[in-house]
Coordinates of C-alpha atoms in Angstrom, one line a residue:
M1 CA 11.0 -27.0 3.6
E2 CA 12.7 -28.5 0.8
P3 CA 16.3 -29.6 1.7
Q4 CA 19.0 -26.3 1.3
S5 CA 21.4 -28.7 -1.0
Q6 CA 18.6 -29.0 -3.9
L7 CA 16.9 -25.6 -3.2
L8 CA 20.1 -23.5 -3.3
M9 CA 22.6 -25.7 -5.5
K10 CA 23.9 -23.1 -8.3
E11 CA 26.6 -23.3 -10.6
K12 CA 29.9 -21.7 -8.8
T13 CA 31.4 -18.4 -11.2
T14 CA 35.2 -18.9 -10.8
E15 CA 35.6 -15.5 -9.1
T16 CA 35.5 -15.9 -5.2
T17 CA 36.2 -13.8 -2.1
R18 CA 36.7 -15.5 1.4
M19 CA 34.7 -13.7 3.6
S20 CA 32.0 -13.7 6.5
G21 CA 28.1 -15.1 6.3
S22 CA 27.8 -11.3 7.3
E23 CA 29.7 -9.9 5.0
A24 CA 28.3 -11.9 2.4
V25 CA 24.7 -10.4 3.4
M26 CA 26.1 -7.1 2.7
Q27 CA 27.6 -7.6 -0.5
S28 CA 24.5 -9.5 -1.9
L29 CA 22.5 -6.5 -0.6
L30 CA 24.7 -4.2 -2.5
K31 CA 24.2 -6.3 -5.8
E32 CA 20.8 -5.9 -5.8
D33 CA 20.8 -2.3 -5.5
T34 CA 20.0 -2.3 -2.1
S35 CA 20.9 1.9 -0.6
I36 CA 18.4 1.7 2.4
I37 CA 17.7 -0.6 5.0
F38 CA 14.9 -0.3 8.1
G39 CA 16.0 -2.0 11.2
Y40 CA 16.6 -2.9 14.9
P41 CA 19.2 -4.7 16.3
G42 CA 19.6 -7.6 18.8
G43 CA 21.7 -10.6 19.6
A44 CA 21.0 -12.9 17.2
I45 CA 21.4 -10.6 14.2
M46 CA 24.4 -8.6 15.9
P47 CA 27.1 -10.0 13.3
I48 CA 25.2 -8.7 10.6
Y49 CA 24.9 -5.4 12.0
D50 CA 28.5 -5.4 12.7
A51 CA 29.3 -6.0 9.2
L52 CA 27.1 -3.4 8.2
Y53 CA 29.0 -1.0 10.1
N54 CA 31.3 -1.0 7.3
Y55 CA 29.2 0.1 4.7
H56 CA 27.5 3.4 5.8
D57 CA 28.7 5.1 3.4
Q58 CA 27.1 2.7 0.6
I59 CA 23.7 1.7 2.6
H60 CA 21.7 3.9 5.0
H61 CA 20.3 2.1 8.0
V62 CA 17.3 3.9 9.4
L63 CA 17.1 2.7 13.2
T64 CA 13.1 2.3 13.9
R65 CA 11.8 2.4 17.4
H66 CA 9.7 -0.8 16.7
E67 CA 10.0 -3.5 14.0
Q68 CA 6.6 -3.5 12.8
G69 CA 7.7 -0.1 11.9
A70 CA 10.7 -0.9 10.3
V71 CA 8.5 -3.0 8.1
H72 CA 5.7 -0.6 7.3
A73 CA 8.5 2.1 6.8
A74 CA 9.8 -0.1 4.1
Q75 CA 6.3 -0.8 2.5
G76 CA 6.2 2.8 2.0
Y77 CA 9.7 3.2 0.4
A78 CA 8.5 0.0 -1.7
R79 CA 5.5 1.6 -2.6
V80 CA 6.6 5.0 -3.8
T81 CA 9.6 3.8 -5.8
G82 CA 8.7 0.5 -7.2
K83 CA 12.2 -1.1 -5.6
V84 CA 12.3 -4.0 -2.8
G85 CA 12.2 -2.6 0.7
V86 CA 14.5 -4.0 3.1
C87 CA 14.3 -5.0 7.2
F88 CA 16.5 -6.4 9.6
A89 CA 15.2 -7.9 12.7
T90 CA 16.4 -10.0 15.3
S91 CA 15.2 -13.5 16.3
G92 CA 12.2 -13.9 18.8
P93 CA 10.1 -11.2 19.7
G94 CA 12.1 -9.0 16.8
A95 CA 11.2 -11.6 14.3
T96 CA 7.7 -12.0 15.2
N97 CA 7.3 -7.7 15.6
T98 CA 7.2 -8.0 11.8
I99 CA 4.5 -10.3 11.3
T100 CA 1.9 -7.5 11.2
G101 CA 3.5 -5.7 8.4
L102 CA 4.9 -8.9 6.3
A103 CA 0.9 -9.6 6.8
D104 CA -0.2 -6.4 5.2
A105 CA 2.6 -6.2 2.4
M106 CA 1.2 -9.6 1.7
M107 CA -2.2 -8.3 1.4
D108 CA -1.4 -5.2 -0.7
S109 CA 1.4 -6.9 -3.1
T110 CA 4.2 -4.9 -1.5
P111 CA 7.7 -6.4 -2.3
L112 CA 10.1 -6.4 0.9
V113 CA 12.8 -8.8 1.9
V114 CA 13.0 -9.3 5.2
I115 CA 16.1 -10.8 6.9
T116 CA 16.0 -11.9 10.3
G117 CA 18.3 -13.5 12.7
Q118 CA 18.2 -17.0 14.3
V119 CA 20.2 -18.6 17.5
V120 CA 22.6 -20.9 16.6
S121 CA 21.9 -24.0 14.2
S122 CA 22.9 -26.0 17.2
L123 CA 20.5 -24.8 19.6
L124 CA 17.3 -24.8 16.7
G125 CA 14.4 -26.3 18.4
T126 CA 15.7 -26.3 22.1
D127 CA 13.6 -23.3 23.1
A128 CA 17.0 -21.5 23.5
F129 CA 17.0 -17.9 24.3
Q130 CA 14.8 -15.9 21.7
E131 CA 14.2 -18.6 19.5
T132 CA 11.1 -18.4 17.5
D133 CA 9.9 -20.9 14.3
V134 CA 10.3 -18.0 12.3
V135 CA 9.7 -20.0 8.8
G136 CA 6.5 -21.3 10.4
V137 CA 5.3 -18.4 11.9
T138 CA 5.5 -16.2 8.4
Q139 CA 4.8 -18.9 6.3
P140 CA 1.2 -17.9 5.9
V141 CA 1.9 -14.3 5.5
T142 CA 4.8 -14.3 2.7
K143 CA 5.3 -15.2 -0.6
W144 CA 8.4 -17.2 0.0
N145 CA 10.5 -17.8 3.2
Y146 CA 14.0 -19.7 4.0
Q147 CA 16.2 -20.8 6.7
V148 CA 19.9 -20.1 6.0
R149 CA 21.9 -22.2 8.2
K150 CA 25.2 -22.4 6.6
A151 CA 27.0 -19.5 5.5
E152 CA 27.4 -20.8 2.1
D153 CA 24.2 -20.6 1.4
I154 CA 23.4 -16.9 2.0
P155 CA 24.3 -15.8 -1.6
A156 CA 22.0 -18.0 -3.1
A157 CA 19.3 -17.7 -0.9
L158 CA 19.1 -13.9 -0.9
A159 CA 19.4 -13.8 -5.1
R160 CA 16.1 -16.1 -4.5
A161 CA 14.4 -13.9 -2.1
F162 CA 14.8 -10.3 -4.2
F163 CA 13.9 -12.2 -7.3
I164 CA 10.8 -13.7 -5.7
A165 CA 9.6 -10.4 -3.8
R166 CA 9.6 -8.7 -7.3
S167 CA 8.6 -10.9 -10.1
G168 CA 4.8 -11.4 -10.9
R169 CA 2.8 -10.3 -8.4
P170 CA 5.5 -9.0 -5.5
G171 CA 5.4 -9.9 -2.3
P172 CA 7.1 -10.3 1.1
V173 CA 9.9 -12.8 1.6
V174 CA 11.5 -13.7 4.9
V175 CA 15.4 -15.0 5.2
D176 CA 16.1 -16.1 8.7
I177 CA 19.8 -16.7 9.0
T178 CA 21.4 -18.6 12.1
K179 CA 24.0 -16.8 13.8
D180 CA 26.6 -19.9 13.0
A181 CA 26.0 -19.3 9.1
Q182 CA 26.3 -15.4 9.7
I183 CA 29.8 -15.8 11.6
K184 CA 31.4 -18.9 9.4
E185 CA 33.2 -18.3 6.3
L186 CA 32.1 -19.0 2.9
D187 CA 33.9 -18.3 -0.5
Y188 CA 31.5 -15.9 -1.8
S189 CA 30.0 -15.2 -5.3
Y190 CA 27.0 -13.5 -6.5
E191 CA 24.7 -15.1 -9.4
P192 CA 21.5 -13.1 -9.7
V193 CA 18.3 -15.3 -10.1
T194 CA 16.5 -14.6 -13.4
G195 CA 14.3 -17.9 -13.3
I196 CA 13.2 -20.5 -11.2
R197 CA 11.9 -23.9 -12.7
S198 CA 9.1 -24.7 -10.3
Y199 CA 7.9 -20.6 -10.4
K200 CA 6.3 -19.2 -13.3
P201 CA 5.1 -15.3 -12.0
E202 CA 4.2 -14.2 -15.8
S203 CA 2.0 -16.0 -17.5
P204 CA 2.2 -16.0 -21.8
I205 CA 0.2 -13.5 -23.4
D206 CA -3.1 -15.3 -25.2
F207 CA -4.0 -13.8 -28.1
H208 CA -7.6 -15.3 -28.4
Q209 CA -8.4 -14.1 -24.8
I210 CA -7.3 -10.8 -26.5
D211 CA -9.4 -10.9 -29.2
E212 CA -12.5 -12.2 -27.1
A213 CA -12.1 -9.4 -24.8
A214 CA -11.7 -6.8 -27.8
H215 CA -14.9 -8.3 -29.3
L216 CA -16.8 -7.4 -26.0
I217 CA -15.6 -3.9 -25.7
N218 CA -16.3 -3.0 -29.0
L219 CA -20.0 -3.8 -28.5
A220 CA -20.5 -2.2 -25.3
Q221 CA -23.2 0.1 -24.9
K222 CA -22.6 0.9 -21.1
P223 CA -18.8 -0.1 -20.4
L224 CA -17.0 0.3 -16.9
I225 CA -13.5 -0.2 -16.2
L226 CA -12.2 -0.7 -12.8
V227 CA -8.4 0.4 -12.0
G228 CA -6.3 -1.4 -9.5
Q229 CA -3.2 -1.0 -8.0
G230 CA -1.6 -3.9 -10.8
V231 CA -1.7 -1.1 -13.0
V232 CA 1.0 0.7 -10.4
L233 CA 2.9 -2.0 -9.7
G234 CA 3.4 -3.3 -13.7
N235 CA 4.6 0.3 -14.4
A236 CA 1.4 0.6 -16.8
E237 CA 0.2 4.1 -16.4
N238 CA 0.9 5.1 -19.9
E239 CA -0.6 2.0 -21.2
L240 CA -3.9 2.2 -19.2
M241 CA -4.1 5.9 -20.8
E242 CA -3.8 5.0 -24.2
F243 CA -6.5 2.3 -23.8
I244 CA -8.3 4.6 -21.7
E245 CA -8.2 7.4 -24.4
K246 CA -9.0 5.2 -27.5
T247 CA -12.0 3.8 -26.1
G248 CA -13.7 6.9 -24.3
M249 CA -14.6 4.5 -21.4
P250 CA -15.2 5.4 -17.6
A251 CA -12.7 4.4 -15.4
A252 CA -13.0 4.1 -11.8
W253 CA -10.4 3.4 -9.3
T254 CA -10.2 1.1 -6.5
V255 CA -7.9 2.3 -3.2
L256 CA -5.2 1.1 -4.2
G257 CA -5.2 2.2 -7.5
L258 CA -5.6 6.1 -6.8
S259 CA -3.2 8.0 -8.5
A260 CA -2.9 5.5 -11.6
M261 CA -4.5 8.2 -13.7
P262 CA -4.6 12.0 -12.8
T263 CA -7.6 12.8 -10.7
E264 CA -8.7 15.4 -12.9
H265 CA -9.1 13.2 -16.3
P266 CA -12.2 13.7 -17.8
L267 CA -12.7 10.0 -17.9
N268 CA -11.9 9.2 -14.5
V269 CA -15.7 9.1 -12.7
G270 CA -14.0 8.4 -9.1
M271 CA -13.3 5.9 -6.8
L272 CA -15.2 2.3 -6.2
G273 CA -16.2 0.5 -2.8
M274 CA -17.9 1.0 0.1
H275 CA -17.0 4.6 1.0
G276 CA -16.4 5.6 -3.2
N277 CA -18.0 7.9 -5.2
Y278 CA -22.1 7.5 -6.2
G279 CA -21.8 7.4 -9.6
P280 CA -19.4 4.6 -10.0
N281 CA -21.2 2.4 -7.3
I282 CA -24.2 2.7 -8.5
K283 CA -23.8 2.4 -12.3
T284 CA -21.8 -0.9 -11.8
N285 CA -25.1 -2.8 -11.5
E286 CA -26.3 -0.9 -14.7
A287 CA -22.9 -1.5 -17.3
D288 CA -23.1 -4.2 -19.4
L289 CA -19.4 -4.8 -19.6
I290 CA -16.6 -4.5 -16.6
I291 CA -13.1 -4.6 -17.2
A292 CA -11.1 -5.3 -14.3
I293 CA -7.6 -4.2 -14.7
G294 CA -5.2 -5.2 -12.0
M295 CA -7.9 -5.8 -9.2
R296 CA -8.8 -8.7 -7.2
F297 CA -12.5 -8.1 -6.7
D298 CA -12.1 -6.9 -3.1
D299 CA -15.4 -7.6 -0.8
R300 CA -15.3 -3.6 0.1
V301 CA -15.4 -3.0 -3.9
T302 CA -18.1 -5.5 -4.8
G303 CA -20.8 -5.7 -1.5
D304 CA -22.8 -8.7 -1.9
L305 CA -21.6 -10.8 -4.7
S306 CA -25.0 -12.2 -5.6
K307 CA -25.9 -8.9 -6.7
Y308 CA -22.4 -7.5 -8.3
A309 CA -22.7 -6.5 -11.9
T310 CA -25.9 -8.1 -12.3
N311 CA -26.2 -7.0 -15.9
A312 CA -22.6 -7.1 -17.3
K313 CA -20.1 -9.4 -18.6
V314 CA -16.7 -9.3 -17.1
I315 CA -13.2 -9.3 -18.5
H316 CA -10.7 -9.5 -15.8
M317 CA -6.9 -8.8 -16.8
E318 CA -4.5 -10.1 -14.1
I319 CA -1.4 -11.0 -13.1
D320 CA -2.0 -14.0 -10.8
P321 CA -4.3 -16.8 -12.0
A322 CA -5.4 -17.6 -8.4
E323 CA -7.5 -14.2 -8.5
I324 CA -9.5 -15.5 -11.4
N325 CA -13.1 -16.3 -11.0
K326 CA -12.0 -16.4 -6.9
N327 CA -14.6 -13.8 -6.2
V328 CA -16.5 -12.8 -9.6
H329 CA -16.7 -15.3 -12.5
A330 CA -14.7 -13.7 -15.2
D331 CA -16.3 -14.0 -18.9
V332 CA -13.2 -13.5 -20.4
P333 CA -9.7 -14.1 -18.1
V334 CA -6.8 -12.0 -19.5
L335 CA -3.8 -13.7 -17.9
G336 CA -0.9 -11.6 -17.7
N337 CA 1.2 -8.4 -16.9
V338 CA -1.4 -5.9 -18.0
K339 CA 1.7 -3.5 -18.9
K340 CA 2.3 -6.4 -22.0
T341 CA -1.5 -7.1 -22.5
L342 CA -2.8 -3.9 -22.4
P343 CA -1.1 -2.3 -25.6
V344 CA -2.0 -5.9 -27.4
L345 CA -5.9 -5.3 -26.3
T346 CA -5.8 -1.3 -27.6
E347 CA -4.3 -2.3 -30.8
K348 CA -7.2 -4.3 -31.4
V349 CA -10.5 -2.2 -29.9
S350 CA -12.1 0.3 -32.1
Q351 CA -12.1 4.4 -31.6
N352 CA -15.2 5.2 -29.6
E353 CA -17.0 7.1 -27.5
H354 CA -19.6 7.0 -24.8
K355 CA -20.9 10.6 -24.5
E356 CA -24.2 9.5 -23.2
W357 CA -23.1 6.8 -20.5
L358 CA -20.5 9.5 -19.1
A359 CA -23.6 12.0 -18.6
E360 CA -24.8 9.7 -16.3
F361 CA -21.7 9.8 -14.0
K362 CA -21.8 13.4 -14.2
A363 CA -25.6 13.7 -13.4
C364 CA -24.6 11.3 -10.2
D365 CA -21.3 13.5 -9.4
R366 CA -23.9 16.2 -9.3
I367 CA -26.4 14.7 -6.7
E368 CA -23.2 13.5 -4.8
Y369 CA -22.0 16.8 -4.4
D370 CA -24.8 18.8 -3.2
R371 CA -25.8 15.9 -1.0
I372 CA -22.4 15.7 0.3
I373 CA -19.4 17.1 -0.8
E374 CA -20.4 20.6 -1.0
K375 CA -21.5 20.3 3.0
E376 CA -17.9 18.1 4.0
V377 CA -15.1 20.7 2.3
N378 CA -17.2 23.9 2.8
P379 CA -19.1 23.5 6.5
I380 CA -21.0 26.1 7.9
D381 CA -22.3 26.8 11.0
K382 CA -20.3 23.3 12.6
G383 CA -16.9 22.6 13.4
M384 CA -14.0 21.6 11.0
T385 CA -14.5 18.6 9.1
M386 CA -11.7 15.9 7.6
G387 CA -12.8 16.6 4.3
E388 CA -12.6 20.2 4.4
V389 CA -8.6 19.9 6.3
I390 CA -7.7 17.1 3.6
S391 CA -9.2 19.2 0.5
R392 CA -6.9 22.4 1.8
V393 CA -4.1 20.6 2.4
S394 CA -4.3 19.1 -0.6
S395 CA -4.5 22.6 -2.5
A396 CA -1.7 23.8 -0.6
F397 CA 0.4 21.3 -2.1
N398 CA -0.4 22.1 -5.6
D399 CA -2.7 18.6 -5.7
D400 CA 1.1 16.9 -6.5
A401 CA 2.1 15.6 -2.8
V402 CA 2.6 12.0 -1.7
M403 CA -0.6 11.1 0.4
V404 CA -0.1 8.7 3.4
T405 CA -2.9 7.4 5.3
D406 CA -3.1 5.4 8.7
V407 CA -6.4 3.7 8.9
G408 CA -10.2 4.7 9.7
Q409 CA -12.4 7.5 8.6
H410 CA -9.4 10.2 7.6
Q411 CA -8.1 7.1 5.3
M412 CA -11.5 7.0 3.5
M413 CA -12.0 10.9 3.4
G414 CA -8.1 11.2 2.0
A415 CA -9.2 9.0 -0.8
R416 CA -11.8 10.4 -1.2
Y417 CA -10.8 14.3 -1.2
F418 CA -7.0 14.3 -2.2
R419 CA -6.0 14.9 -5.2
F420 CA -3.3 13.1 -7.3
K421 CA -1.4 14.6 -10.3
Q422 CA 1.0 11.5 -11.1
T423 CA 1.3 8.2 -10.2
R424 CA 2.7 6.6 -7.1
S425 CA 1.0 9.1 -5.0
V426 CA -0.8 6.9 -2.7
V427 CA 0.6 4.8 0.3
T428 CA -2.1 3.1 2.5
S429 CA -2.7 0.0 4.0
G430 CA -5.7 -1.6 1.9
G431 CA -6.2 -5.6 2.2
L432 CA -5.3 -5.4 5.9
G433 CA -6.8 -2.4 7.2
T434 CA -3.6 -1.6 9.6
M435 CA -4.0 0.9 12.6
G436 CA -0.2 2.5 13.0
F437 CA 0.5 1.9 9.3
G438 CA 0.5 5.7 8.0
L439 CA 3.5 7.2 10.4
P440 CA 6.3 4.6 9.7
A441 CA 5.0 4.5 6.1
A442 CA 5.6 8.0 5.5
M443 CA 8.9 8.0 6.6
G444 CA 9.9 5.4 4.5
A445 CA 8.0 7.3 1.5
K446 CA 9.9 10.3 1.9
L447 CA 13.3 8.4 2.1
G448 CA 12.2 7.1 -1.3
T449 CA 11.0 10.3 -2.8
P450 CA 13.1 12.9 -1.2
D451 CA 12.3 15.4 -3.9
R452 CA 7.9 15.4 -3.4
P453 CA 6.5 16.6 -0.2
V454 CA 4.9 13.6 1.9
C455 CA 1.7 14.0 4.3
V456 CA 0.8 11.6 6.6
F457 CA -2.9 11.5 7.2
V458 CA -3.4 9.9 10.9
G459 CA -6.2 9.8 13.3
D460 CA -6.0 9.7 17.1
G461 CA -6.4 6.2 17.4
G462 CA -4.0 4.7 14.8
F463 CA -1.3 7.5 15.7
Q464 CA -1.0 6.4 19.4
M465 CA -0.3 2.8 17.7
T466 CA 3.1 3.5 16.4
I467 CA 4.0 7.4 18.0
Q468 CA 7.3 6.1 19.0
E469 CA 8.1 6.6 15.6
L470 CA 8.5 10.2 16.1
G471 CA 11.8 9.4 17.5
T472 CA 12.8 7.8 14.1
I473 CA 11.8 11.1 12.7
F474 CA 13.8 13.1 14.9
Q475 CA 16.8 11.0 14.6
T476 CA 17.0 10.6 10.6
K477 CA 15.6 14.2 10.4
I478 CA 12.8 13.4 8.0
P479 CA 10.9 16.1 6.7
V480 CA 7.6 14.3 6.5
K481 CA 4.3 16.5 7.4
I482 CA 1.8 14.9 9.7
V483 CA -1.9 15.9 9.9
L484 CA -3.5 14.7 12.8
L485 CA -7.5 14.7 12.5
N486 CA -8.4 14.3 16.3
N487 CA -12.1 13.6 16.7
N488 CA -11.3 12.3 20.3
F489 CA -12.8 8.9 19.0
L490 CA -11.9 5.6 16.8
G491 CA -14.3 7.0 14.4
M492 CA -14.8 4.5 12.0
V493 CA -15.8 2.0 14.8
R494 CA -17.9 4.7 16.3
Q495 CA -19.6 5.5 13.1
W496 CA -20.6 1.7 12.7
Q497 CA -21.8 2.0 16.2
E498 CA -24.4 5.0 14.9
L499 CA -25.1 3.5 12.5
F500 CA -25.5 -0.4 12.6
F501 CA -25.7 -1.0 17.0
D502 CA -27.9 2.2 18.0
K503 CA -25.6 4.4 18.9
R504 CA -24.2 2.3 21.7
Y505 CA -20.5 3.5 21.8
A506 CA -18.5 0.9 23.3
S507 CA -14.9 1.1 24.1
T508 CA -14.6 3.5 21.1
E509 CA -14.5 7.5 22.9
L510 CA -10.4 8.1 23.6
I511 CA -9.1 10.5 26.3
N512 CA -5.9 11.8 24.6
P513 CA -2.5 13.0 25.9
D514 CA -1.0 16.3 24.9
F515 CA 0.2 15.7 21.4
Q516 CA 1.8 18.9 21.2
T517 CA 3.6 18.5 24.2
I518 CA 4.6 14.3 22.9
A519 CA 5.9 16.3 19.5
K520 CA 7.9 18.7 21.5
G521 CA 9.5 15.7 23.3
Y522 CA 10.8 14.3 19.8
H523 CA 11.5 17.9 18.8
V524 CA 8.8 18.1 16.1
P525 CA 7.7 21.6 15.8
S526 CA 3.7 21.7 16.3
V527 CA 0.3 23.6 16.0
K528 CA -2.9 22.7 17.3
I529 CA -6.1 24.6 15.5
T530 CA -9.6 24.3 16.7
E531 CA -11.3 27.1 14.5
H532 CA -11.7 27.0 10.5
D533 CA -10.3 31.1 10.3
D534 CA -6.9 29.3 11.9
L535 CA -6.8 26.1 9.2
D536 CA -5.3 28.2 6.2
G537 CA -2.6 29.8 8.0
A538 CA -1.7 26.5 9.9
I539 CA -1.5 24.8 7.0
K540 CA 1.2 27.1 5.1
Q541 CA 3.0 26.9 8.5
M542 CA 3.5 23.5 7.9
V543 CA 4.2 23.5 4.4
D544 CA 6.7 26.2 4.7
S545 CA 8.9 24.1 7.4
E546 CA 11.8 22.5 6.4
G547 CA 11.8 19.7 8.5
P548 CA 8.9 17.7 10.2
F549 CA 6.2 18.9 11.3
L550 CA 2.8 18.2 13.1
M551 CA -0.9 20.1 12.7
E552 CA -3.0 18.4 14.9
V553 CA -6.5 19.8 13.9
V554 CA -9.4 18.8 16.2
V555 CA -12.6 17.8 13.8
E556 CA -16.3 17.1 14.4
K557 CA -16.6 14.3 17.1
E558 CA -19.2 12.4 15.5
G559 CA -18.5 13.2 11.8
N560 CA -19.7 10.3 9.3
V561 CA -18.3 9.3 6.0
F562 CA -20.7 9.4 3.1
P563 CA -21.3 8.0 0.9
M564 CA -21.3 4.2 2.2
V565 CA -22.2 0.8 1.3
P566 CA -23.4 -1.1 4.3
A567 CA -21.4 -4.1 4.7
G568 CA -22.8 -7.3 2.8
A569 CA -25.4 -5.0 1.1
S570 CA -25.6 -4.4 -2.7
V571 CA -23.7 -1.8 -4.4
S572 CA -27.2 -0.2 -5.1
D573 CA -27.7 0.3 -2.2
I574 CA -25.2 2.9 -1.4
R575 CA -26.3 5.7 1.5
L576 CA -25.7 9.1 1.1
E577 CA -26.4 9.7 4.3

């Protein structure tokens, strides 16, 4: 860790106010336009909570039931608003309970500032009550972390934290503040950080790279655009649409790139990846050019790298230099924020159409519809399916709700069958795949977008990992709509056991509680349905409800998500059944 005097030394302004370190925390949060905090109090952060008591009319604090829930809620808030999510947690177990959320935010590039309390500085290293080396523990799962031991260092530390969290490729930051630093006084002044000498969040535009990319695009006969979350994080949705519509190229999205363009756009050919659509997967190895925009070539997208995009040149437009050539070789890397690089590239490419190439995707769509989709969304002579429920819920919200998911089969079904009209309409755990993410993330998403309906799809497994957040929903009166798709299994693991482990269902069947009784205990109205004929009525009841609502749907116990690219296989080996 760098010496505090060197790291946080700043030019002092002439206007200062005498206040405690805790007061400085609150004032600094206001300077960074923080209006909501998710957290859980405890001994080592009690002075900050005492200062927070005087700011209830300026900052809304949401008392979650677990620190993991606080971080996931902050993630949901950040993902739908584009702002930095903020959390409070105490030392020791409070801080360590944030680790899963921090790791999730790091993998999915979500901007967070998590402020943890710490034991007094004189006790550091003595194994004091509820002492944990928070800096050491969180270093692998944060973009930056820092321990403040002096009150006068608080403003500079927080200014730096917010700048790092939101700039470049966003990510989570932890600021650990000792209790004595919270209590002691300082002469307070605040200087927002606009640059750090050793940190370059964006690369300047290389026009030679742009020229090379434009040349490849103008020559391509079978190009395919891969749309990642970088488009959303960079607020580059309009720039993306101008680029796609000028070139006439088909575009597919990753799970985290969902909603970067409207579902029904004629050039949107669907989702990439293990449970993505048939066309964009099978056509990847037929494409002669791949244009990856703000995505990192995750293994769930590429499958076997040695057999990925074998006929294609690759243009990789990316803000993070570490992602270039990490998994897939880029023939032309285009570094920088895609909001800035895409317009330059669009100017240089030719107006074009790729009608015959697009027709090949349409042919794949028909195969997928006949073999999979029709049976999933309109099941006959069998139990309810996840795809049927999700498609009808999407329609009930006019395809314009924010979809939040937990992790599992329902997550992939949501990505496949929910539809989107506007951006920032998806909140899901992509890189880390965190069960328990959905319910608290939906709370934060709803508080971040109070004027939009927020619907969370959860499985019976992941729901029970953070089910205590129903208490937060009740206390805070968060009108989130919860769709519980109950198959009495850890469904995704069971699917793999069926396909690859000879149906040896080891420790995946669940004996579940009465979820309606639990919901009633938290004063959340609910309904449970088991028949197709009751589905539309239950959905209407949920949509029409003013507050939170739980709709439990008993779905097929052994339903599977298809298509599927088996782990380690080529995208060309995608299975339709």
